[in-house]
């Protein structure tokens, strides 16, 4: 028997959801210029420790950045601001992904660096609050999740442009149990939302003389992925010199581990969930998700974060001081590049490569058999200040 009442309730729910989405699309269209950091003084850099090992690795990242930016901190161009309260305990207490006072402070910063935050899942004892990452991306409209993965020895230099505010994530909390037997989630892809991420990817490709791969499953998911691919065709017309191809997510996942093909990919642009999955696969090839940083960029705000979780077990077992701060520091290097310190950012990336992939004077094991985060921080600071940094890096990479 058809449950008319259940269908009516679902229909109403769906109607409200669409209203909110259409309003969001209007906001995207109204959002024009990018922040010009050269003109901003002071640039306020918020530091959100997050929970679990977050505050430990964030502290190391801050120590390294404060050393690199010493001069501009002294002359008032840069200001660090610690923001407390983005912990799972405080978020659960307020039943909010981001408590209001924390969000207000975040909005006062131009960019933030964020440690990992625990994301509750059904049945784990925490209230069903939205992931702080996802909430921040949506609240601040950080539509581009930019994730570089580089394995120079193998000629791999990938730049992922993951759409960060739409797809199944846009309304992940707003699915509906139509009846106890039928669960429905909603996938949202918009024209302006697709356009801006694809344009950002093509623009990056143009500036760096690279090709673009657009990943969808448009042969099956015809409406939403179909629109994303259509937008790629449209945007590509504005970049006549840029070579691009469409690929399906399933074969892309396979080709990423095909030694004969994988170095051909350069800039990869894709909807949110495919990007979530493919970037974990890519990061694992680089040495694990702990080695990758991630930039969440919007026109007005930007947030930089580690892409791994908060490892609460390490804290419970009193091992937080052994947590590897590399991905958080990578995020710091991306932040430097984003706000205009291209050279400093590059040096920090090189120091991270040397310390983490090549020279490896110390190993991080996550326990007392390895180095502490602070020891690694000291090692990185010494490396990044070495006048021979560039040639050391070149020797390793092109050995
Ligand atoms: C990521 C993470 C997040 C995501 C989680 C923690 C919400 O996996 O940044 O890739 O799914 O986007
Ligand atoms: Mg992920």
CSV table of C-alpha atoms and ligand atoms in Angstrom, one decimal:
chain,number,residue,atom,x,y,z
A,1,UNK,CA,0.0,0.0,0.0
A,2,UNK,CA,1.3,3.4,-0.8
A,3,UNK,CA,1.8,5.6,2.2
A,4,UNK,CA,0.4,8.9,0.9
A,5,UNK,CA,1.1,10.7,4.2
A,6,UNK,CA,4.7,9.7,4.2
A,7,UNK,CA,5.1,10.8,0.6
A,8,UNK,CA,3.5,14.2,1.4
A,9,UNK,CA,5.8,14.7,4.3
A,10,UNK,CA,8.9,13.9,2.2
A,11,UNK,CA,7.6,16.2,-0.6
A,12,UNK,CA,7.3,19.1,1.9
A,13,UNK,CA,10.8,18.4,3.2
A,14,UNK,CA,12.2,18.3,-0.3
A,15,UNK,CA,10.5,21.6,-1.1
A,16,UNK,CA,12.1,23.4,1.8
A,17,UNK,CA,15.5,21.9,0.9
A,18,UNK,CA,15.1,23.2,-2.6
A,19,UNK,CA,14.3,26.7,-1.3
A,20,UNK,CA,17.5,26.8,0.7
A,21,UNK,CA,19.5,25.5,-2.2
A,22,UNK,CA,18.1,28.1,-4.6
A,23,UNK,CA,18.9,30.8,-2.1
A,24,UNK,CA,22.5,29.5,-1.8
A,25,UNK,CA,22.9,29.6,-5.6
A,26,UNK,CA,21.9,33.3,-5.6
A,27,UNK,CA,24.5,33.9,-2.9
A,28,UNK,CA,27.1,32.3,-5.1
A,29,UNK,CA,26.2,34.4,-8.1
A,30,UNK,CA,26.4,37.6,-5.9
A,31,UNK,CA,29.9,36.7,-4.6
A,32,UNK,CA,32.3,38.4,-6.9
A,33,UNK,CA,35.9,39.6,-6.1
A,34,UNK,CA,38.7,37.7,-4.5
A,35,UNK,CA,40.5,39.1,-1.4
A,36,UNK,CA,43.7,40.8,-2.3
A,37,UNK,CA,46.1,39.9,0.6
A,38,UNK,CA,48.7,42.4,-0.6
A,39,UNK,CA,46.3,45.2,0.4
A,40,UNK,CA,45.3,43.7,3.8
A,41,UNK,CA,47.0,44.7,7.0
A,42,UNK,CA,47.1,43.0,9.3
A,43,UNK,CA,46.3,39.6,7.8
A,44,UNK,CA,44.7,37.8,10.7
A,45,UNK,CA,45.6,34.1,10.8
A,46,UNK,CA,43.4,32.2,13.1
A,47,UNK,CA,44.6,28.9,14.6
A,48,UNK,CA,42.0,26.4,15.6
A,49,UNK,CA,43.5,23.5,17.4
A,50,UNK,CA,40.5,21.2,17.0
A,51,UNK,CA,40.5,18.1,19.2
A,52,UNK,CA,42.4,14.9,19.8
A,53,UNK,CA,46.0,15.4,18.6
A,54,UNK,CA,44.9,18.6,16.9
A,55,UNK,CA,46.2,21.1,19.4
A,56,UNK,CA,49.6,19.4,19.6
A,57,UNK,CA,50.2,19.4,15.9
A,58,UNK,CA,48.7,22.9,15.5
A,59,UNK,CA,51.1,24.2,18.1
A,60,UNK,CA,54.1,22.8,16.1
A,61,UNK,CA,52.8,24.3,12.9
A,62,UNK,CA,52.4,27.7,14.6
A,63,UNK,CA,55.9,27.6,16.0
A,64,UNK,CA,57.3,27.0,12.5
A,65,UNK,CA,55.2,29.7,10.8
A,66,UNK,CA,56.0,32.2,13.5
A,67,UNK,CA,59.7,31.7,12.9
A,68,UNK,CA,59.3,32.1,9.1
A,69,UNK,CA,57.1,35.2,9.4
A,70,UNK,CA,59.0,36.8,12.3
A,71,UNK,CA,59.6,40.0,10.5
A,72,UNK,CA,56.1,40.6,9.3
A,73,UNK,CA,54.7,39.7,12.7
A,74,UNK,CA,57.0,42.3,14.2
A,75,UNK,CA,55.9,45.0,11.7
A,76,UNK,CA,52.2,44.2,12.1
A,77,UNK,CA,51.5,42.7,8.6
A,78,UNK,CA,50.6,39.4,10.1
A,79,UNK,CA,48.8,38.6,13.3
A,80,UNK,CA,48.1,35.1,14.7
A,81,UNK,CA,45.0,34.6,16.8
A,82,UNK,CA,44.3,31.4,18.7
A,83,UNK,CA,40.7,30.4,18.7
A,84,UNK,CA,39.5,28.0,21.4
A,85,UNK,CA,36.3,26.0,21.5
A,86,UNK,CA,36.3,24.0,18.3
A,87,UNK,CA,36.5,20.7,20.3
A,88,UNK,CA,34.0,17.8,20.1
A,89,UNK,CA,33.1,18.4,23.8
A,90,UNK,CA,32.2,22.1,23.3
A,91,UNK,CA,30.4,21.3,20.0
A,92,UNK,CA,28.4,18.6,21.6
A,93,UNK,CA,27.6,20.9,24.6
A,94,UNK,CA,26.2,23.5,22.2
A,95,UNK,CA,24.8,20.9,19.8
A,96,UNK,CA,26.4,22.8,17.0
A,97,UNK,CA,29.0,21.9,14.3
A,98,UNK,CA,30.6,25.2,15.1
A,99,UNK,CA,29.5,27.1,18.2
A,100,UNK,CA,28.3,30.7,17.4
A,101,UNK,CA,31.0,32.5,19.3
A,102,UNK,CA,33.7,30.4,17.6
A,103,UNK,CA,32.2,31.1,14.2
A,104,UNK,CA,32.1,34.8,15.0
A,105,UNK,CA,35.8,34.7,15.8
A,106,UNK,CA,36.6,32.7,12.6
A,107,UNK,CA,34.8,35.4,10.6
A,108,UNK,CA,37.2,38.0,12.0
A,109,UNK,CA,40.2,36.2,10.5
A,110,UNK,CA,41.2,36.3,6.9
A,111,UNK,CA,42.6,32.8,6.9
A,112,UNK,CA,42.5,30.0,9.4
A,113,UNK,CA,44.6,27.0,10.1
A,114,UNK,CA,42.6,24.1,11.5
A,115,UNK,CA,43.6,21.0,13.3
A,116,UNK,CA,41.5,17.8,12.9
A,117,UNK,CA,38.1,17.7,14.5
A,118,UNK,CA,36.1,14.6,15.5
A,119,UNK,CA,33.2,13.9,13.2
A,120,UNK,CA,30.5,12.0,15.0
A,121,UNK,CA,28.9,9.0,13.1
A,122,UNK,CA,25.6,7.3,13.8
A,123,UNK,CA,25.8,5.3,17.0
A,124,UNK,CA,29.2,6.4,18.4
A,125,UNK,CA,27.7,8.1,21.5
A,126,UNK,CA,28.2,11.7,20.4
A,127,UNK,CA,25.1,13.7,19.3
A,128,UNK,CA,24.5,13.7,15.6
A,129,UNK,CA,26.1,17.1,14.8
A,130,UNK,CA,27.5,17.9,11.4
A,131,UNK,CA,31.2,17.7,10.8
A,132,UNK,CA,33.0,20.9,11.7
A,133,UNK,CA,35.0,20.8,8.4
A,134,UNK,CA,31.9,20.5,6.3
A,135,UNK,CA,30.1,23.2,8.3
A,136,UNK,CA,33.1,25.6,8.0
A,137,UNK,CA,33.3,24.9,4.3
A,138,UNK,CA,29.6,25.7,3.9
A,139,UNK,CA,29.5,28.6,6.3
A,140,UNK,CA,32.4,30.4,4.7
A,141,UNK,CA,31.6,29.2,1.2
A,142,UNK,CA,35.1,27.6,0.8
A,143,UNK,CA,34.2,26.1,-2.5
A,144,UNK,CA,37.6,24.9,-3.6
A,145,UNK,CA,39.4,22.1,-1.8
A,146,UNK,CA,42.9,22.2,-3.3
A,147,UNK,CA,45.0,19.1,-2.5
A,148,UNK,CA,48.4,18.7,-4.1
A,149,UNK,CA,50.0,15.3,-4.2
A,150,UNK,CA,53.6,15.0,-5.3
A,151,UNK,CA,55.9,12.0,-5.7
A,152,UNK,CA,58.8,13.6,-7.6
A,153,UNK,CA,60.8,10.4,-7.9
A,154,UNK,CA,57.9,8.9,-9.9
A,155,UNK,CA,57.2,12.0,-11.9
A,156,UNK,CA,53.8,12.4,-10.1
A,157,UNK,CA,52.7,16.0,-9.6
A,158,UNK,CA,48.9,16.1,-9.1
A,159,UNK,CA,46.8,19.0,-8.1
A,160,UNK,CA,43.3,18.1,-7.1
A,161,UNK,CA,40.5,20.7,-7.3
A,162,UNK,CA,37.8,19.1,-5.3
A,163,UNK,CA,34.4,20.9,-5.2
A,164,UNK,CA,33.8,21.5,-1.5
A,165,UNK,CA,30.3,22.7,-0.9
A,166,UNK,CA,27.9,20.7,-3.0
A,167,UNK,CA,27.2,17.2,-4.1
A,168,UNK,CA,26.0,14.7,-1.5
A,169,UNK,CA,27.7,16.9,1.2
A,170,UNK,CA,25.5,20.0,0.6
A,171,UNK,CA,22.6,18.4,2.3
A,172,UNK,CA,24.2,15.4,4.0
A,173,UNK,CA,22.2,16.1,7.2
A,174,UNK,CA,18.9,16.6,5.4
A,175,UNK,CA,18.3,13.2,4.0
A,176,UNK,CA,14.9,11.7,4.9
A,177,UNK,CA,13.5,8.4,6.0
A,178,UNK,CA,10.4,8.4,3.9
A,179,UNK,CA,9.1,5.3,5.7
A,180,UNK,CA,11.1,3.2,8.1
A,181,UNK,CA,12.1,1.1,5.0
A,182,UNK,CA,13.1,3.9,2.6
A,183,UNK,CA,16.0,6.2,3.1
A,184,UNK,CA,16.7,9.0,0.6
A,185,UNK,CA,19.6,11.4,0.5
A,186,UNK,CA,19.9,14.3,-1.9
A,187,UNK,CA,22.7,15.2,-4.3
A,188,UNK,CA,23.0,18.8,-5.3
A,189,UNK,CA,25.1,20.1,-8.1
A,190,UNK,CA,24.6,23.7,-9.4
A,191,UNK,CA,25.6,25.5,-12.5
A,192,UNK,CA,27.5,28.4,-10.7
A,193,UNK,CA,28.9,26.0,-8.1
A,194,UNK,CA,30.4,23.8,-10.9
A,195,UNK,CA,31.5,26.7,-12.9
A,196,UNK,CA,33.6,28.4,-10.2
A,197,UNK,CA,35.5,25.2,-9.2
A,198,UNK,CA,36.1,24.2,-12.8
A,199,UNK,CA,37.2,27.7,-13.6
A,200,UNK,CA,39.6,27.7,-10.7
A,201,UNK,CA,41.2,24.5,-11.9
A,202,UNK,CA,41.5,25.7,-15.5
A,203,UNK,CA,43.0,29.0,-14.3
A,204,UNK,CA,45.6,27.1,-12.3
A,205,UNK,CA,46.3,24.9,-15.3
A,206,UNK,CA,46.8,28.0,-17.5
A,207,UNK,CA,49.1,29.7,-15.0
A,208,UNK,CA,51.2,26.5,-14.6
A,209,UNK,CA,51.0,25.2,-18.2
A,210,UNK,CA,49.2,22.0,-17.3
A,211,UNK,CA,46.4,19.8,-18.6
A,212,UNK,CA,43.0,19.2,-16.9
A,213,UNK,CA,41.2,16.0,-16.1
A,214,UNK,CA,37.5,16.3,-15.3
A,215,UNK,CA,36.2,13.4,-13.3
A,216,UNK,CA,32.5,12.4,-13.1
A,217,UNK,CA,30.2,9.4,-13.6
A,218,UNK,CA,28.1,11.3,-16.1
A,219,UNK,CA,27.3,8.1,-18.1
A,220,UNK,CA,25.2,6.9,-15.1
A,221,UNK,CA,24.4,10.0,-13.0
A,222,UNK,CA,23.1,11.9,-15.9
A,223,UNK,CA,21.6,15.0,-14.3
A,224,UNK,CA,24.1,16.2,-11.7
A,225,UNK,CA,27.3,14.8,-13.1
A,226,UNK,CA,26.0,15.6,-16.5
A,227,UNK,CA,25.7,19.3,-15.5
A,228,UNK,CA,29.2,19.2,-14.1
A,229,UNK,CA,30.6,17.9,-17.3
A,230,UNK,CA,28.6,20.3,-19.4
A,231,UNK,CA,30.1,23.2,-17.3
A,232,UNK,CA,33.6,21.8,-18.0
A,233,UNK,CA,32.9,22.0,-21.7
A,234,UNK,CA,31.6,25.5,-21.3
A,235,UNK,CA,34.5,26.7,-19.1
A,236,UNK,CA,37.1,25.0,-21.4
A,237,UNK,CA,36.0,27.3,-24.2
A,238,UNK,CA,37.4,30.2,-22.2
A,239,UNK,CA,40.8,28.4,-22.1
A,240,UNK,CA,41.5,27.5,-25.7
A,241,UNK,CA,45.1,26.6,-25.0
A,242,UNK,CA,44.4,24.2,-22.2
A,243,UNK,CA,44.1,20.5,-23.1
A,244,UNK,CA,41.4,18.7,-21.1
A,245,UNK,CA,39.7,15.3,-21.0
A,246,UNK,CA,36.7,13.8,-19.1
A,247,UNK,CA,37.2,10.6,-17.2
A,248,UNK,CA,34.8,8.4,-15.1
A,249,UNK,CA,35.6,8.0,-11.5
A,250,UNK,CA,35.8,4.2,-11.5
A,251,UNK,CA,38.5,4.0,-14.2
A,252,UNK,CA,40.2,7.1,-12.7
A,253,UNK,CA,40.6,5.3,-9.4
A,254,UNK,CA,42.2,2.4,-11.3
A,255,UNK,CA,44.5,4.6,-13.5
A,256,UNK,CA,45.8,6.4,-10.4
A,257,UNK,CA,47.7,3.3,-9.5
A,258,UNK,CA,48.7,2.4,-13.1
A,259,UNK,CA,52.4,3.2,-13.3
A,260,UNK,CA,52.2,3.6,-17.0
A,261,UNK,CA,49.5,6.3,-16.9
A,262,UNK,CA,49.4,8.0,-13.6
A,263,UNK,CA,52.1,10.6,-14.3
A,264,UNK,CA,50.0,11.9,-17.2
A,265,UNK,CA,47.4,13.4,-14.9
A,266,UNK,CA,48.1,17.0,-13.7
A,267,UNK,CA,45.2,19.1,-12.6
A,268,UNK,CA,42.2,17.0,-11.6
A,269,UNK,CA,38.8,18.6,-11.0
A,270,UNK,CA,35.8,16.7,-9.6
A,271,UNK,CA,32.7,16.9,-7.5
A,272,UNK,CA,32.9,16.7,-3.7
A,273,UNK,CA,32.5,13.0,-2.8
A,274,UNK,CA,34.6,11.7,-5.7
A,275,UNK,CA,37.3,14.2,-4.6
A,276,UNK,CA,37.1,13.0,-1.1
A,277,UNK,CA,37.8,9.4,-2.1
A,278,UNK,CA,40.3,10.0,-4.8
A,279,UNK,CA,42.4,12.4,-2.7
A,280,UNK,CA,42.7,9.8,0.0
A,281,UNK,CA,43.9,7.2,-2.5
A,282,UNK,CA,46.4,9.7,-3.9
A,283,UNK,CA,47.7,10.8,-0.5
A,284,UNK,CA,48.2,7.2,0.5
A,285,UNK,CA,50.5,6.8,-2.5
A,286,UNK,CA,52.5,9.8,-1.4
A,287,UNK,CA,53.1,8.2,2.0
A,288,UNK,CA,49.7,8.3,3.8
A,289,UNK,CA,47.0,10.8,4.5
A,290,UNK,CA,49.1,12.2,7.3
A,291,UNK,CA,51.5,13.6,4.7
A,292,UNK,CA,49.0,15.7,2.8
A,293,UNK,CA,47.7,19.2,3.5
A,294,UNK,CA,44.6,20.7,2.1
A,295,UNK,CA,43.5,24.2,1.3
A,296,UNK,CA,39.8,25.2,1.5
A,297,UNK,CA,39.5,28.3,-0.5
A,298,UNK,CA,36.7,30.8,-1.1
A,299,UNK,CA,36.8,34.2,-2.5
A,300,UNK,CA,36.7,35.9,0.8
A,301,UNK,CA,38.0,33.4,3.4
A,302,UNK,CA,40.3,30.4,3.3
A,303,UNK,CA,41.0,27.6,5.7
A,304,UNK,CA,44.0,25.2,5.7
A,305,UNK,CA,43.9,21.9,7.4
A,306,UNK,CA,45.5,18.4,7.7
A,307,UNK,CA,43.4,15.8,5.9
A,308,UNK,CA,43.6,13.1,8.6
A,309,UNK,CA,41.5,12.6,11.7
A,310,UNK,CA,41.9,13.6,15.3
A,311,UNK,CA,43.3,10.3,16.5
A,312,UNK,CA,41.7,10.4,20.0
A,313,UNK,CA,43.2,7.0,20.8
A,314,UNK,CA,46.7,8.6,20.7
A,315,UNK,CA,45.6,11.1,23.4
A,316,UNK,CA,43.9,8.4,25.5
A,317,UNK,CA,47.1,6.4,25.4
A,318,UNK,CA,49.2,9.5,26.3
A,319,UNK,CA,51.0,9.5,22.9
A,320,UNK,CA,49.8,12.9,21.5
A,321,UNK,CA,53.3,14.3,21.7
A,322,UNK,CA,54.4,11.7,19.1
A,323,UNK,CA,51.8,12.8,16.6
A,324,UNK,CA,53.2,13.7,13.2
A,325,UNK,CA,52.6,17.5,12.6
A,326,UNK,CA,53.7,17.2,8.9
A,327,UNK,CA,50.4,17.5,7.3
A,328,UNK,CA,49.4,20.4,9.5
A,329,UNK,CA,52.7,22.1,8.5
A,330,UNK,CA,52.0,21.3,4.9
A,331,UNK,CA,48.7,23.2,5.4
A,332,UNK,CA,50.7,26.0,6.8
A,333,UNK,CA,52.9,26.1,3.7
A,334,UNK,CA,49.8,26.2,1.5
A,335,UNK,CA,48.6,29.1,3.6
A,336,UNK,CA,51.8,31.0,3.1
A,337,UNK,CA,51.5,30.6,-0.7
A,338,UNK,CA,47.9,31.6,-0.6
A,339,UNK,CA,48.4,34.9,1.2
A,340,UNK,CA,51.4,35.9,-1.0
A,341,UNK,CA,54.5,34.3,0.6
A,342,UNK,CA,55.2,32.1,-2.4
A,343,UNK,CA,58.9,31.8,-1.8
A,344,UNK,CA,58.5,31.0,1.9
A,345,UNK,CA,55.8,28.5,1.2
A,346,UNK,CA,57.9,26.7,-1.4
A,347,UNK,CA,60.8,26.5,1.0
A,348,UNK,CA,58.6,25.0,3.6
A,349,UNK,CA,57.3,22.4,1.2
A,350,UNK,CA,60.9,21.6,0.2
A,351,UNK,CA,61.9,21.2,3.9
A,352,UNK,CA,58.9,18.9,4.4
A,353,UNK,CA,60.0,16.8,1.4
A,354,UNK,CA,63.6,16.5,2.6
A,355,UNK,CA,62.7,15.7,6.2
A,356,UNK,CA,59.7,13.4,5.5
A,357,UNK,CA,60.6,11.7,2.2
A,358,UNK,CA,64.3,11.8,1.6
A,359,UNK,CA,66.8,12.5,4.3
A,360,UNK,CA,64.5,11.3,7.1
A,361,UNK,CA,66.9,11.9,10.0
A,362,UNK,CA,64.1,11.0,12.3
A,363,UNK,CA,61.1,8.8,12.0
A,364,UNK,CA,57.7,9.3,13.4
A,365,UNK,CA,56.1,6.1,14.7
A,366,UNK,CA,53.3,7.7,16.7
A,367,UNK,CA,54.9,6.3,19.9
A,368,UNK,CA,58.0,6.6,22.0
A,369,UNK,CA,60.0,4.4,19.5
A,370,UNK,CA,60.0,7.5,17.3
A,371,UNK,CA,60.5,11.2,17.4
A,372,UNK,CA,58.2,13.7,19.0
A,373,UNK,CA,56.3,16.3,17.0
A,374,UNK,CA,58.5,18.9,18.7
A,375,UNK,CA,61.7,17.2,17.6
A,376,UNK,CA,60.4,17.0,14.0
A,377,UNK,CA,59.4,20.7,14.3
A,378,UNK,CA,63.0,21.6,15.3
A,379,UNK,CA,64.4,19.4,12.4
A,380,UNK,CA,62.1,21.2,9.9
A,381,UNK,CA,63.1,24.6,11.3
A,382,UNK,CA,66.8,23.9,10.9
A,383,UNK,CA,66.2,22.5,7.4
A,384,UNK,CA,64.1,25.3,6.1
A,385,UNK,CA,66.7,27.9,7.3
A,386,UNK,CA,69.6,26.1,5.6
A,387,UNK,CA,71.0,28.3,2.8
A,388,UNK,CA,71.6,25.2,0.8
A,389,UNK,CA,68.0,24.1,1.0
A,390,UNK,CA,67.2,24.4,-2.7
A,391,UNK,CA,70.2,22.4,-3.9
A,392,UNK,CA,69.7,19.8,-1.2
A,393,UNK,CA,66.1,19.4,-2.4
A,394,UNK,CA,67.2,19.2,-6.1
A,395,UNK,CA,69.8,16.6,-5.4
A,396,UNK,CA,67.2,14.3,-3.7
A,397,UNK,CA,64.4,14.8,-6.2
A,398,UNK,CA,66.5,14.5,-9.3
A,399,UNK,CA,68.9,11.9,-8.0
B,1,LIG,C1,38.3,15.3,4.2
B,1,LIG,C2,37.6,14.5,5.3
B,1,LIG,C3,36.3,15.2,5.6
B,1,LIG,C4,35.4,15.0,4.3
B,1,LIG,C5,35.5,14.6,6.8
B,1,LIG,C6,36.4,14.6,8.0
B,1,LIG,C7,34.2,15.4,7.0
B,1,LIG,O1,37.5,13.2,4.9
B,1,LIG,O2,38.6,16.5,4.4
B,1,LIG,O3,38.6,14.7,3.2
B,1,LIG,O4,34.7,14.0,4.1
B,1,LIG,O5,35.5,15.9,3.5
B,2,LIG,MG1,38.4,12.7,3.1
